mmCIF file of C-alpha atoms in Angstrom:
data_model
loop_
_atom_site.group_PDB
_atom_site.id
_atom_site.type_symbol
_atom_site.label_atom_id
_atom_site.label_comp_id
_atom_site.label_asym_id
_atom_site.label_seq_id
_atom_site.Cartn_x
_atom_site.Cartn_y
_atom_site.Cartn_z
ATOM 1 C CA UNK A 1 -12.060 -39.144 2.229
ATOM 2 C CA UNK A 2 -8.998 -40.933 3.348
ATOM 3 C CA UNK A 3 -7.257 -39.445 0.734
ATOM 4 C CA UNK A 4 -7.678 -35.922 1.697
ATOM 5 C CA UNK A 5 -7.190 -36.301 5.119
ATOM 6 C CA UNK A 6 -3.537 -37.787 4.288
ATOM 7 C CA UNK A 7 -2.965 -34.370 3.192
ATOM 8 C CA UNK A 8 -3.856 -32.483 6.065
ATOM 9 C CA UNK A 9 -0.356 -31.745 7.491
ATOM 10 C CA UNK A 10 -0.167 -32.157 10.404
ATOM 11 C CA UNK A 11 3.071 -29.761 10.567
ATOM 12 C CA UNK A 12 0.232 -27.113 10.083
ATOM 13 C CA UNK A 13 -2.041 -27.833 12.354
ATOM 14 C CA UNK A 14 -1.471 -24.853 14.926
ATOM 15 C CA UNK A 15 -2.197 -21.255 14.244
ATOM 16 C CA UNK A 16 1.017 -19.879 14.969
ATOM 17 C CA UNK A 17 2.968 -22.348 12.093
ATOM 18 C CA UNK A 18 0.232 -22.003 9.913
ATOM 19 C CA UNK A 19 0.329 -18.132 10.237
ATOM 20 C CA UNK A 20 4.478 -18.057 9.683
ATOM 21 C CA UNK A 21 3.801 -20.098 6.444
ATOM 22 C CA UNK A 22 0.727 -18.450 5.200
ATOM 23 C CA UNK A 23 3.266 -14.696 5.773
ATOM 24 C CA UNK A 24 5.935 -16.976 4.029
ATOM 25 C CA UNK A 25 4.005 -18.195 0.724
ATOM 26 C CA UNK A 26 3.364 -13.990 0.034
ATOM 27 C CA UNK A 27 6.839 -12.496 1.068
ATOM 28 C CA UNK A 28 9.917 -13.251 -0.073
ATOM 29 C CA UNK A 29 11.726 -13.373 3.383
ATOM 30 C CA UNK A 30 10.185 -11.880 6.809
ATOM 31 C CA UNK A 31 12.470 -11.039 9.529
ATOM 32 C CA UNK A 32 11.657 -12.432 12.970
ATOM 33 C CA UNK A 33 10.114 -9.119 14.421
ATOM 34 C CA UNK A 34 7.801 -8.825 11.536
ATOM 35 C CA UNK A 35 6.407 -12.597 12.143
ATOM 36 C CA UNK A 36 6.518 -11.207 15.576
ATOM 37 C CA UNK A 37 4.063 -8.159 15.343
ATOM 38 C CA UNK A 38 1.990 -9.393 12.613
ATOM 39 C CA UNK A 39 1.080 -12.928 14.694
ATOM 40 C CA UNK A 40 1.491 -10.977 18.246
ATOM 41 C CA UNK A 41 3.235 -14.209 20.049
ATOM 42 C CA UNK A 42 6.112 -13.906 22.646
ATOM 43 C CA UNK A 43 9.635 -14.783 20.988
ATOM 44 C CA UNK A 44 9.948 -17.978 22.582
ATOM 45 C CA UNK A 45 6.356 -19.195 21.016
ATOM 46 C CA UNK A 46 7.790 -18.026 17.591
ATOM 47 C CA UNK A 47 11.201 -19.352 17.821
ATOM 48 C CA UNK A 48 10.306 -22.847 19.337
ATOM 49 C CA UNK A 49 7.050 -22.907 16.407
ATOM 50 C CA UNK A 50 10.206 -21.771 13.879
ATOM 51 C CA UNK A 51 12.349 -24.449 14.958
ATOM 52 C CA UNK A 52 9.439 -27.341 13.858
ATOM 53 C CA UNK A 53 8.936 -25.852 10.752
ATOM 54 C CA UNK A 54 12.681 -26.269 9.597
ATOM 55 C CA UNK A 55 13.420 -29.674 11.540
ATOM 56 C CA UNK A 56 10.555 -30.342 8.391
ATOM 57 C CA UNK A 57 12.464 -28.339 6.111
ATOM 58 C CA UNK A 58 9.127 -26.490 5.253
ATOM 59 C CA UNK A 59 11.458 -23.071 6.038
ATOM 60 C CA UNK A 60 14.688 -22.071 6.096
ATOM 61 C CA UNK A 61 16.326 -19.995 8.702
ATOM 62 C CA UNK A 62 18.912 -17.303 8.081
ATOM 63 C CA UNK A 63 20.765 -15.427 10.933
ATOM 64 C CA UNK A 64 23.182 -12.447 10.613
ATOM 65 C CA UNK A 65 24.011 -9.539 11.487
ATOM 66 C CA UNK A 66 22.655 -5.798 10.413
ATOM 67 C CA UNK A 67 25.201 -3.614 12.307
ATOM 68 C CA UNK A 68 25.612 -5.168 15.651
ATOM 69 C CA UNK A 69 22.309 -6.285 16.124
ATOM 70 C CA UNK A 70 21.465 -10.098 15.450
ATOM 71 C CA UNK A 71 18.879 -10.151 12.863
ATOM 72 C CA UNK A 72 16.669 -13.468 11.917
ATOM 73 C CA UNK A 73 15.167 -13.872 8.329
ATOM 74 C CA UNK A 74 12.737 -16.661 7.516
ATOM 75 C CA UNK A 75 12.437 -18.092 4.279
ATOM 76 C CA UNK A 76 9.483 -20.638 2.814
ATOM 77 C CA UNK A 77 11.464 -23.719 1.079
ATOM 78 C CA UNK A 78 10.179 -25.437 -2.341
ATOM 79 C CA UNK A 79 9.065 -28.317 -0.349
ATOM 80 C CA UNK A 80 7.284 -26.272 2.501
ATOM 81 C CA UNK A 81 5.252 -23.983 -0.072
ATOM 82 C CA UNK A 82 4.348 -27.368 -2.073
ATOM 83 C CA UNK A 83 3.236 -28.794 1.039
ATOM 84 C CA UNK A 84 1.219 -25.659 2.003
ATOM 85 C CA UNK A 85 -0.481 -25.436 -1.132
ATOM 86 C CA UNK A 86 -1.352 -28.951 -0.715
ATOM 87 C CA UNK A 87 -2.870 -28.411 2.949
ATOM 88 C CA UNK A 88 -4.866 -25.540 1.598
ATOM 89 C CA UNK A 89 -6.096 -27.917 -1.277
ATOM 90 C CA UNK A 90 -7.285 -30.557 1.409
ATOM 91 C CA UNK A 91 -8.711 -28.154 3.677
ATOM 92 C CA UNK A 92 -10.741 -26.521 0.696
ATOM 93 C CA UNK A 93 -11.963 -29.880 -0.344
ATOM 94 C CA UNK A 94 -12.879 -30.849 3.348
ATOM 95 C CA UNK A 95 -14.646 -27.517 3.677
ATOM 96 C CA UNK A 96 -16.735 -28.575 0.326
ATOM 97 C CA UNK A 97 -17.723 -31.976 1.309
ATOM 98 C CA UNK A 98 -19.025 -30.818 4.530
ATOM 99 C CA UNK B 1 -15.068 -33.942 11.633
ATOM 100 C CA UNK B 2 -15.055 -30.604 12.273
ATOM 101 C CA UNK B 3 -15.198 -28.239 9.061
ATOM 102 C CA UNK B 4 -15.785 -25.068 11.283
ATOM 103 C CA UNK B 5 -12.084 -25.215 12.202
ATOM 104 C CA UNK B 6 -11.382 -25.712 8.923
ATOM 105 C CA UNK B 7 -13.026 -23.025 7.862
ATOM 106 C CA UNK B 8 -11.470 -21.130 10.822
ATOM 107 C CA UNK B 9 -7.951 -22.066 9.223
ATOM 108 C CA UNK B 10 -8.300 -20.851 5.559
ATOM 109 C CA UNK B 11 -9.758 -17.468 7.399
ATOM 110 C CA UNK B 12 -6.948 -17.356 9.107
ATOM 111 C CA UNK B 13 -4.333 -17.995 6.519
ATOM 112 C CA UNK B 14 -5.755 -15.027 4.403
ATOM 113 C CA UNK B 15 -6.200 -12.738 6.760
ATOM 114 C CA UNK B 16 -1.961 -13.791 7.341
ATOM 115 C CA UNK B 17 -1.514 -13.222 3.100
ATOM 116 C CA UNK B 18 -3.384 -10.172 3.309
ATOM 117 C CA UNK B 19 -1.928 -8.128 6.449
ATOM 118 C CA UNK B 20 1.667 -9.277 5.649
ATOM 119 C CA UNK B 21 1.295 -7.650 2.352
ATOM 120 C CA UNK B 22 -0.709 -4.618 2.345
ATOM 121 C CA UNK B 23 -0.358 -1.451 4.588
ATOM 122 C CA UNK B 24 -3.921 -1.008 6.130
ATOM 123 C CA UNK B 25 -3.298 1.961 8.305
ATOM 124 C CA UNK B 26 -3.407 4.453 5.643
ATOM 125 C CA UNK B 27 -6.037 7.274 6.339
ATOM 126 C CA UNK B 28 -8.741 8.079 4.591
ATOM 127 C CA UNK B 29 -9.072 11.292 6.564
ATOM 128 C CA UNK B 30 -5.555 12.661 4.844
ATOM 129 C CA UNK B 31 -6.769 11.790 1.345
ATOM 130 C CA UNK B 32 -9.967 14.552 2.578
ATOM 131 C CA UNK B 33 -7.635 16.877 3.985
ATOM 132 C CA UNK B 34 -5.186 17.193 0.963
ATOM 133 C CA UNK B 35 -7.957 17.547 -1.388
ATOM 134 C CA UNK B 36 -9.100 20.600 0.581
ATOM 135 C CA UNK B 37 -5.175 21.854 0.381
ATOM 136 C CA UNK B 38 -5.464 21.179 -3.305
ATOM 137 C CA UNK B 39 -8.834 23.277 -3.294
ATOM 138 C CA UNK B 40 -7.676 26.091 -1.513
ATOM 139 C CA UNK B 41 -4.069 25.767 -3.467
ATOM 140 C CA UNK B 42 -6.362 25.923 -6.847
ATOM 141 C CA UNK B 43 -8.316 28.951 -5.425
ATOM 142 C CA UNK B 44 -5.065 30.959 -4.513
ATOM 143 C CA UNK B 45 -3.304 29.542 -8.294
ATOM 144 C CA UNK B 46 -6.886 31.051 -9.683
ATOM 145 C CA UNK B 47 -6.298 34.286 -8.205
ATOM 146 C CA UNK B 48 -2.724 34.763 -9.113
ATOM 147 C CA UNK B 49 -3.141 33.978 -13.040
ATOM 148 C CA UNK B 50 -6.127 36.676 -12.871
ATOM 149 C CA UNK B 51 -4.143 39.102 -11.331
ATOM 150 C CA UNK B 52 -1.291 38.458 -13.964
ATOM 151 C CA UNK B 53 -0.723 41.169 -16.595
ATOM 152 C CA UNK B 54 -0.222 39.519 -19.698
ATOM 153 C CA UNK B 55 -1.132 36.953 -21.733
ATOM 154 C CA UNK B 56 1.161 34.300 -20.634
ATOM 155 C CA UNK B 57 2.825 33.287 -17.613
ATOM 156 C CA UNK B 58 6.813 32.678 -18.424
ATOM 157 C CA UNK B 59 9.063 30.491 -16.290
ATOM 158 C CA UNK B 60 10.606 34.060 -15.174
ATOM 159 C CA UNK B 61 7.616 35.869 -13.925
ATOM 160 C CA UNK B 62 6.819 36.389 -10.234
ATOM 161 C CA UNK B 63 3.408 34.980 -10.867
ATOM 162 C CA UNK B 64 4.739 31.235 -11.946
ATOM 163 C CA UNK B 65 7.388 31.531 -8.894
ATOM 164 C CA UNK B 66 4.329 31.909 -5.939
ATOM 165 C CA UNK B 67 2.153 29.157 -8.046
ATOM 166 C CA UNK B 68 5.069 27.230 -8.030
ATOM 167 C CA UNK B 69 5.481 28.113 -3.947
ATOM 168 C CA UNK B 70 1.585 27.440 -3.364
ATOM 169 C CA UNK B 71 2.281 23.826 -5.298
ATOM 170 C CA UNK B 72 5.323 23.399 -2.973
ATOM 171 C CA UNK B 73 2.694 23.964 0.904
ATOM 172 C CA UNK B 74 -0.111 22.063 -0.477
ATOM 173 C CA UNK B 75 2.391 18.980 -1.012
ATOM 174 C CA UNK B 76 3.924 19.568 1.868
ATOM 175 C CA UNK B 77 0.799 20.546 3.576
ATOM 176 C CA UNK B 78 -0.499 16.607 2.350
ATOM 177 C CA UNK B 79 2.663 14.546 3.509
ATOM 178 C CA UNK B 80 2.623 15.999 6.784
ATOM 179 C CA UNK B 81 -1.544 15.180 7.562
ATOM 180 C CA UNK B 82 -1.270 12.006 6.078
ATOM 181 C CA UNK B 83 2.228 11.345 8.033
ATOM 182 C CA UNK B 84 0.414 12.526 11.358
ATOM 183 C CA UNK B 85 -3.669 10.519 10.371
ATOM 184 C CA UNK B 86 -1.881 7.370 9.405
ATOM 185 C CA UNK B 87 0.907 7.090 12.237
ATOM 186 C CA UNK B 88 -2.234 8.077 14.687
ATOM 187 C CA UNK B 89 -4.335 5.447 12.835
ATOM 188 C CA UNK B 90 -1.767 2.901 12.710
ATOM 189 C CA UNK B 91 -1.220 3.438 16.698
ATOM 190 C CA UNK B 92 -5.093 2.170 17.100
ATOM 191 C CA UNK B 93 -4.739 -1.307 15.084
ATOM 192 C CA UNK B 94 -1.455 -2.076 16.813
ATOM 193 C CA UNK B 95 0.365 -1.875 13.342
ATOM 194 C CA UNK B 96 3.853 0.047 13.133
ATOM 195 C CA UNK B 97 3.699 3.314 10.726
ATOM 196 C CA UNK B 98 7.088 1.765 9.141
ATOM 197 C CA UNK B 99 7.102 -1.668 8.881
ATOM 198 C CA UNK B 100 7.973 -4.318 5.934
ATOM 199 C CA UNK B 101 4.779 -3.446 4.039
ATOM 200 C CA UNK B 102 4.923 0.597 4.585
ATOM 201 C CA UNK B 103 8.047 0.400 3.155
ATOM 202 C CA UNK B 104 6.987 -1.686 0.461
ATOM 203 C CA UNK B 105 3.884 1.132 -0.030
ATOM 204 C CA UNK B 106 6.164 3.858 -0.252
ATOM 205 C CA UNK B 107 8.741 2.392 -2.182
ATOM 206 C CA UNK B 108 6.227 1.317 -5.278
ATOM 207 C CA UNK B 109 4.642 5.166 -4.809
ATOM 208 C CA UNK B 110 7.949 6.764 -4.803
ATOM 209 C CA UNK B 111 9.161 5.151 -8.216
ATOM 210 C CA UNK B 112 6.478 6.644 -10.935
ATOM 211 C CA UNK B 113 6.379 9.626 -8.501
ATOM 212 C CA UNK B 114 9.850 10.226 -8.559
ATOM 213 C CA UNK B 115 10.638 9.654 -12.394
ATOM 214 C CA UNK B 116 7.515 12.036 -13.583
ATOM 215 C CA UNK B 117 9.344 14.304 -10.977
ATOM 216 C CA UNK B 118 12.554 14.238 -12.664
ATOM 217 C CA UNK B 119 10.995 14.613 -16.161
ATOM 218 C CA UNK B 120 9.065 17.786 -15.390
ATOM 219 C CA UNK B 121 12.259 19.184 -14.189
ATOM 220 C CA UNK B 122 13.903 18.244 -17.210
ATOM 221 C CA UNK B 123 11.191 19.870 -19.535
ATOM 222 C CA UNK B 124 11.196 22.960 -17.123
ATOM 223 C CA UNK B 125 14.835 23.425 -18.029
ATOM 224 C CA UNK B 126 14.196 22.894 -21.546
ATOM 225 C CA UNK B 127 11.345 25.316 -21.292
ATOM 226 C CA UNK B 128 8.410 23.341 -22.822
ATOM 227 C CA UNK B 129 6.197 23.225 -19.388
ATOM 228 C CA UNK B 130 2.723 22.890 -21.800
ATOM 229 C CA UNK B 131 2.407 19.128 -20.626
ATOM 230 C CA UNK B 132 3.563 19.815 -17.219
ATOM 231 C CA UNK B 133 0.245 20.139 -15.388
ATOM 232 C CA UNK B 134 -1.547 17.179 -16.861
ATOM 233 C CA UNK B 135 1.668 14.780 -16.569
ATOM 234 C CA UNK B 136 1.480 15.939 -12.473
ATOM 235 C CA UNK B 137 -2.058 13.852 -12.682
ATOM 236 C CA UNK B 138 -0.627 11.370 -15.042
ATOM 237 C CA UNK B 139 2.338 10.127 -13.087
ATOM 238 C CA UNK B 140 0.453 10.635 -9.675
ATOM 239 C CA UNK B 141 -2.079 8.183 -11.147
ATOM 240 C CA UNK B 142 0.453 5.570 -12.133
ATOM 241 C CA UNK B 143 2.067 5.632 -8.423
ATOM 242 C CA UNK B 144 -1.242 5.104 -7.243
ATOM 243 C CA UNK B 145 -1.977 1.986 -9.133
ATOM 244 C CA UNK B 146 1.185 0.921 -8.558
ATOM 245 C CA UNK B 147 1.301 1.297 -5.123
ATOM 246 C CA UNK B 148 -2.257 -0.009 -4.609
ATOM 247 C CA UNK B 149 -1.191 -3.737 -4.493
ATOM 248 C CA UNK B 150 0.430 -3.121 -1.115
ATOM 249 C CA UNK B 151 -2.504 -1.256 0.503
ATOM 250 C CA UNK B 152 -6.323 -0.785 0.091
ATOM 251 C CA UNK B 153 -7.765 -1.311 -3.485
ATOM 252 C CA UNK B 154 -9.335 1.852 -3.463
ATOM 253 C CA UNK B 155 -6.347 3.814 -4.225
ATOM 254 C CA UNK B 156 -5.974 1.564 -7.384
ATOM 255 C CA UNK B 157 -9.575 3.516 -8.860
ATOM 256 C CA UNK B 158 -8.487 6.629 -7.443
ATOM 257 C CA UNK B 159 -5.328 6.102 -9.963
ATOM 258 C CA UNK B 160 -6.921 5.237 -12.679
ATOM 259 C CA UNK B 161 -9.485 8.244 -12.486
ATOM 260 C CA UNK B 162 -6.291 10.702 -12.285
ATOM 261 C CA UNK B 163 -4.366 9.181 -15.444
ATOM 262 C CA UNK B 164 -7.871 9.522 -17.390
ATOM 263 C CA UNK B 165 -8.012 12.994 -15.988
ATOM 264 C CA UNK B 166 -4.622 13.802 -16.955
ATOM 265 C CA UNK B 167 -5.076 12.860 -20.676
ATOM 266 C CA UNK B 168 -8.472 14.651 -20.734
ATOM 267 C CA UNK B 169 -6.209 17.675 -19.578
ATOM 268 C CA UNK B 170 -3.474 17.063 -22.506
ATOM 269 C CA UNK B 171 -6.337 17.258 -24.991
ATOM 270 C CA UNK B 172 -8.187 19.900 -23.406
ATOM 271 C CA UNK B 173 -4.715 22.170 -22.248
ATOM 272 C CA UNK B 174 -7.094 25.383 -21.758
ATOM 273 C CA UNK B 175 -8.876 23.693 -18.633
ATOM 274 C CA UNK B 176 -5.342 22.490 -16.673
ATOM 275 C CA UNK B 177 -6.943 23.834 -13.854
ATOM 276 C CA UNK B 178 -10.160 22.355 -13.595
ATOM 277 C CA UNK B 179 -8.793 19.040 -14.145
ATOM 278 C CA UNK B 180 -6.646 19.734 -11.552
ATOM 279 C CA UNK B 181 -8.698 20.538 -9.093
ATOM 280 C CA UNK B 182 -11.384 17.747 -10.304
ATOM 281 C CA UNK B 183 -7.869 15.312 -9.826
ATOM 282 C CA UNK B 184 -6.433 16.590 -6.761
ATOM 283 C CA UNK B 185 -9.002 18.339 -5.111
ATOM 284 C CA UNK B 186 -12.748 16.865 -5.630
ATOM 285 C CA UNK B 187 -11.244 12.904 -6.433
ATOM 286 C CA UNK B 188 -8.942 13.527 -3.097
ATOM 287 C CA UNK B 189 -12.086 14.114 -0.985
ATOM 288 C CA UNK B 190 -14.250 11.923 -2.683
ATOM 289 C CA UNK B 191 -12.193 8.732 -2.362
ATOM 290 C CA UNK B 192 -10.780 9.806 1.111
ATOM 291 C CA UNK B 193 -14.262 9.838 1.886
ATOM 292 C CA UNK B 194 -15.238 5.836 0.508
ATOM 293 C CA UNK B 195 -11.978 5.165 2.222
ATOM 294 C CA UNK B 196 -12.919 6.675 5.668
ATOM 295 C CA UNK B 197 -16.557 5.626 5.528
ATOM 296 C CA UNK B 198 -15.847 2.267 4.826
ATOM 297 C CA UNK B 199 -12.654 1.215 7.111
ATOM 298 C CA UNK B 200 -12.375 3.911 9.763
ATOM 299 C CA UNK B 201 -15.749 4.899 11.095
ATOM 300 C CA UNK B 202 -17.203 2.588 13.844
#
């Protein structure tokens, strides 16, 4: 039991970060208006839940600029997709044992 | 501790998967609608080869210019409803008619669509149009398989039913028309009906 719970990330553990990775593991890159409308949070919520994912590397952040507008892209790292497969994994065996 | 949130979680992160990759706003209603067009299209195509004088109908004659016209509304006719039902039905579930995964829809459509497009022009030029009616039902069916990853699965079966119809129709070349209005008529309403019945009335 210990076990699993050690991977239960704790990175995870809010909707709004677990919906940005769960959009992240299925599209290559989603821009920062997409996560926007398809989690319906404010932009700070998103940006401030952003900013935790990459201080844990789990995604990487890519500004520039499409014209003269700022645009955002959002990209799931190796190490944030292994670690969300292995949250899935210990939620699925949590939900079993229960 | 407590599994219900757990639970709650994995719900969640499919739900996430699933409406970040597929377009859900797509109407069933349109898919009713064009198979009517495609009905009433046949009917009109029907009347114009019976009221042709000879035999066959050349690339020249009058006759193949209006069926080509009629062709031309009904697919017109069918972008514009399902334009106007999905933008309408994407309005009601909050989603944007052009977002990442409309885009995504239309792109994996467009690309059998397109190329079968092309082709029939070429053999048009080159004056063999015998295969041109069943490879409309053909190629339509492949750009709805394809594009059914990125919506509802439905529109996978309603592919694969029109690429069976269209080889049916290369075999049986004397019945173009009742394939065709079997493909884009009777399938048309009948799916657009599964579709509507199952996501869009409540």
């Amino acid at each position: 039991m210990k076990n699993i719970i050690q991977h239960i990330n704790k990175a995870f553990d809010h909707r709004i970060r677990l919906g940005i990775m769960s959009i992240l593991m299925v599209n290559e890159s989603a821009d920062f208006n997409t996560l926007k409308e398809l989690l319906g949070v404010t932009d700070g919520n998103l940006a401030s839940h952003a900013k935790a994912l990459e201080a844990e590397e789990y995604i990487a952040i890519e500004k520039q600029f499409i014209g003269k507008k700022p645009n955002t892209s959002y990209k799931a790292t190796k190490l944030g997709k292994k670690a969300f497969q292995e949250h899935i994994e210990a939620l699925e065996k949590l939900i079993r044992k229960s | 501790m407590e599994a219900k949130d757990y639970l709650k979680d994995i719900q969640d992160i499919k739900e996430m998967m699933s409406k970040s990759t597929q377009f859900i706003s797509l109407s069933g209603l349109a898919g009713i609608l064009a198979g009517i067009y495609a009905l009433i299209g046949a009917y009109i195509v029907n009347q114009l080869i019976s009221n042709h004088s000879s035999y066959y109908v050349t690339l020249e004659s009058k006759t193949f210019k209006l069926i080509l016209l009629t062709a031309v509304i009904v697919l017109v006719l069918s972008i514009v409803s399902a334009y106007i039902l999905t933008a309408q039905k994407a309005k009601k579930q909050n989603e944007k008619v052009w977002n990442a995964s409309s885009k995504r829809l239309l792109a994996n459509f467009s690309i059998p669509l397109i190329t079968g497009g092309i082709l029939i022009l070429l053999l048009l030029k080159n004056g063999s149009y015998g295969l041109i009616a069943p490879m409309t039902l053909i190629f339509y069916g492949l750009a709805c398989v394809n594009a059914s990853k990125y919506t509802f699965r439905d529109i996978k079966y309603l592919g694969i039913t029109e690429i069976i119809l269209g080889l049916f129709a290369v075999q049986f070349s004397g019945y173009v028309l009742v394939f065709w209005i079997l493909g884009f008529g009777v399938c048309h309403i009948l799916y657009g009906s599964i579709m509507y019945f199952k996501y869009e009335r409540n």
